[in-house]
Amino acid sequence: DGGITQSPKYLFRKEGQNVTLSCEQNLNHDAMYWYRQDPGQGLRLIYYSQIVNDFQKGDIAEGYSVSREKKESFPLTVTSAQKNPTAFYLCASTTTGRARANVLTFGAGSRLTVL
Amino acid sequence: AQTVTQSQPEMSVQEAETVTLSCTYDTSESDYYLFWYKQPPSRQMILVIRQEAYKQQNATENRFSVNFQKAAKSFSLKISDSQLGDAAMYFCASVNGYNNNDMRFGAGTRLTVKP
């Protein structure tokens, strides 16, 4: 079945460490997204990518980095510069092109906790 | 910029009864789309329903329907014959039809279903 796989599901990090969250999709979607979810807040966009080797900052990109070397993969690195990284992270994807405002397909998420 | 407001942090409903979740949005665009997403305890975000702003007819999906009031910028979700499996966080979202990368989410409403 097609879908989005995020790993790991739970991740613990010590302060000062970088960590990378994996996001893989087999839906042949062009666009991929990373969202952050905090209690009492909606999802906030960190980064997005519409094609391979190109990505754009979202609303809260500071302290994060991404790459898009393959269409299927869009890993997110949470760097030590991110001051409050404890959160739930969601990866999503959708098609692009003539069909506008396509529905996002989400992964199951990764919970990052800083110790 | 778009904003989405969900004024009900928590709601509860008796099994088999009907409940309505509220959402208001603000956009200066004429072409936009509105969504309700469900996030069950598994935390996997699932699309519930989608509404295209240029369509006057309210969208329906089985027991789920919306009341789309364009002039009032209101987009409420009605769940009929509530089931225990409907218990989840529900997020309202909007996206400008010209910019798929700018989807905005409300803070969410936690729905409890009482047996």
PDB file of C-alpha atoms in Angstrom, chain B residues 33-99:
ATOM      1  CA  TYR B  33     -10.203  25.423  -0.109  1.00  0.00           C
ATOM      2  CA  LEU B  34     -11.272  24.354   3.347  1.00  0.00           C
ATOM      3  CA  PHE B  35     -10.651  21.063   5.106  1.00  0.00           C
ATOM      4  CA  TRP B  36     -11.427  19.153   8.251  1.00  0.00           C
ATOM      5  CA  TYR B  37      -8.777  16.701   9.384  1.00  0.00           C
ATOM      6  CA  LYS B  38      -9.130  14.124  12.145  1.00  0.00           C
ATOM      7  CA  GLN B  39      -6.254  13.092  14.402  1.00  0.00           C
ATOM      8  CA  PRO B  40      -7.144  10.009  16.473  1.00  0.00           C
ATOM      9  CA  PRO B  41      -5.029   8.809  19.404  1.00  0.00           C
ATOM     10  CA  SER B  42      -2.698   7.123  16.903  1.00  0.00           C
ATOM     11  CA  ARG B  43      -1.877  10.697  15.805  1.00  0.00           C
ATOM     12  CA  GLN B  44      -2.194   9.864  12.102  1.00  0.00           C
ATOM     13  CA  MET B  45      -3.897  12.832  10.436  1.00  0.00           C
ATOM     14  CA  ILE B  46      -6.787  11.761   8.218  1.00  0.00           C
ATOM     15  CA  LEU B  47      -8.865  13.877   5.877  1.00  0.00           C
ATOM     16  CA  VAL B  48     -12.514  14.043   6.907  1.00  0.00           C
ATOM     17  CA  ILE B  49     -13.956  16.429   4.352  1.00  0.00           C
ATOM     18  CA  ARG B  50     -12.960  19.041   1.782  1.00  0.00           C
ATOM     19  CA  GLN B  51     -14.859  22.096   0.533  1.00  0.00           C
ATOM     20  CA  GLU B  52     -14.081  24.225  -2.491  1.00  0.00           C
ATOM     21  CA  ALA B  53     -14.927  27.874  -1.846  1.00  0.00           C
ATOM     22  CA  TYR B  54     -16.489  28.441  -5.254  1.00  0.00           C
ATOM     23  CA  LYS B  55     -19.009  25.667  -4.671  1.00  0.00           C
ATOM     24  CA  GLN B  56     -22.107  26.773  -2.795  1.00  0.00           C
ATOM     25  CA  GLN B  57     -23.222  23.254  -2.037  1.00  0.00           C
ATOM     26  CA  ASN B  58     -22.058  21.975   1.330  1.00  0.00           C
ATOM     27  CA  ALA B  59     -19.758  18.958   1.183  1.00  0.00           C
ATOM     28  CA  THR B  60     -20.866  15.700   2.772  1.00  0.00           C
ATOM     29  CA  GLU B  61     -19.103  12.420   3.484  1.00  0.00           C
ATOM     30  CA  ASN B  62     -21.391   9.823   5.000  1.00  0.00           C
ATOM     31  CA  ARG B  63     -22.061  10.949   8.598  1.00  0.00           C
ATOM     32  CA  PHE B  64     -19.915  14.071   8.192  1.00  0.00           C
ATOM     33  CA  SER B  65     -21.182  17.287   6.654  1.00  0.00           C
ATOM     34  CA  VAL B  66     -20.213  20.924   6.701  1.00  0.00           C
ATOM     35  CA  ASN B  67     -22.092  24.175   6.963  1.00  0.00           C
ATOM     36  CA  PHE B  68     -20.133  26.535   4.743  1.00  0.00           C
ATOM     37  CA  GLN B  69     -21.153  30.168   5.219  1.00  0.00           C
ATOM     38  CA  LYS B  70     -18.899  32.061   2.833  1.00  0.00           C
ATOM     39  CA  ALA B  71     -20.011  35.575   3.736  1.00  0.00           C
ATOM     40  CA  ALA B  72     -19.535  34.874   7.432  1.00  0.00           C
ATOM     41  CA  LYS B  73     -16.298  32.958   6.757  1.00  0.00           C
ATOM     42  CA  SER B  74     -17.573  30.077   8.796  1.00  0.00           C
ATOM     43  CA  PHE B  75     -16.971  26.378   8.143  1.00  0.00           C
ATOM     44  CA  SER B  76     -18.493  24.127  10.794  1.00  0.00           C
ATOM     45  CA  LEU B  77     -18.385  20.323  10.830  1.00  0.00           C
ATOM     46  CA  LYS B  78     -21.429  18.294  11.794  1.00  0.00           C
ATOM     47  CA  ILE B  79     -21.004  14.705  12.877  1.00  0.00           C
ATOM     48  CA  SER B  80     -24.240  12.726  12.899  1.00  0.00           C
ATOM     49  CA  ASP B  81     -24.856   9.442  14.717  1.00  0.00           C
ATOM     50  CA  SER B  82     -21.584   9.852  16.623  1.00  0.00           C
ATOM     51  CA  GLN B  83     -19.548   6.707  17.163  1.00  0.00           C
ATOM     52  CA  LEU B  84     -16.859   5.881  19.691  1.00  0.00           C
ATOM     53  CA  GLY B  85     -14.339   5.862  16.852  1.00  0.00           C
ATOM     54  CA  ASP B  86     -15.061   9.510  16.171  1.00  0.00           C
ATOM     55  CA  ALA B  87     -13.204  10.487  19.342  1.00  0.00           C
ATOM     56  CA  ALA B  88     -10.195  12.481  18.178  1.00  0.00           C
ATOM     57  CA  MET B  89      -8.690  15.912  17.677  1.00  0.00           C
ATOM     58  CA  TYR B  90     -10.291  17.697  14.768  1.00  0.00           C
ATOM     59  CA  PHE B  91      -8.428  20.370  12.860  1.00  0.00           C
ATOM     60  CA  CYS B  92      -9.911  22.888  10.493  1.00  0.00           C
ATOM     61  CA  ALA B  93      -7.587  24.070   7.717  1.00  0.00           C
ATOM     62  CA  SER B  94      -7.626  26.419   4.775  1.00  0.00           C
ATOM     63  CA  VAL B  95      -5.390  26.872   1.770  1.00  0.00           C
ATOM     64  CA  ASN B  96      -5.230  29.551  -0.839  1.00  0.00           C
ATOM     65  CA  GLY B  97      -6.016  28.018  -4.201  1.00  0.00           C
ATOM     66  CA  TYR B  98      -2.989  29.684  -5.724  1.00  0.00           C
ATOM     67  CA  ASN B  99      -0.529  28.519  -3.104  1.00  0.00           C
TER      68      ASN B  99
END
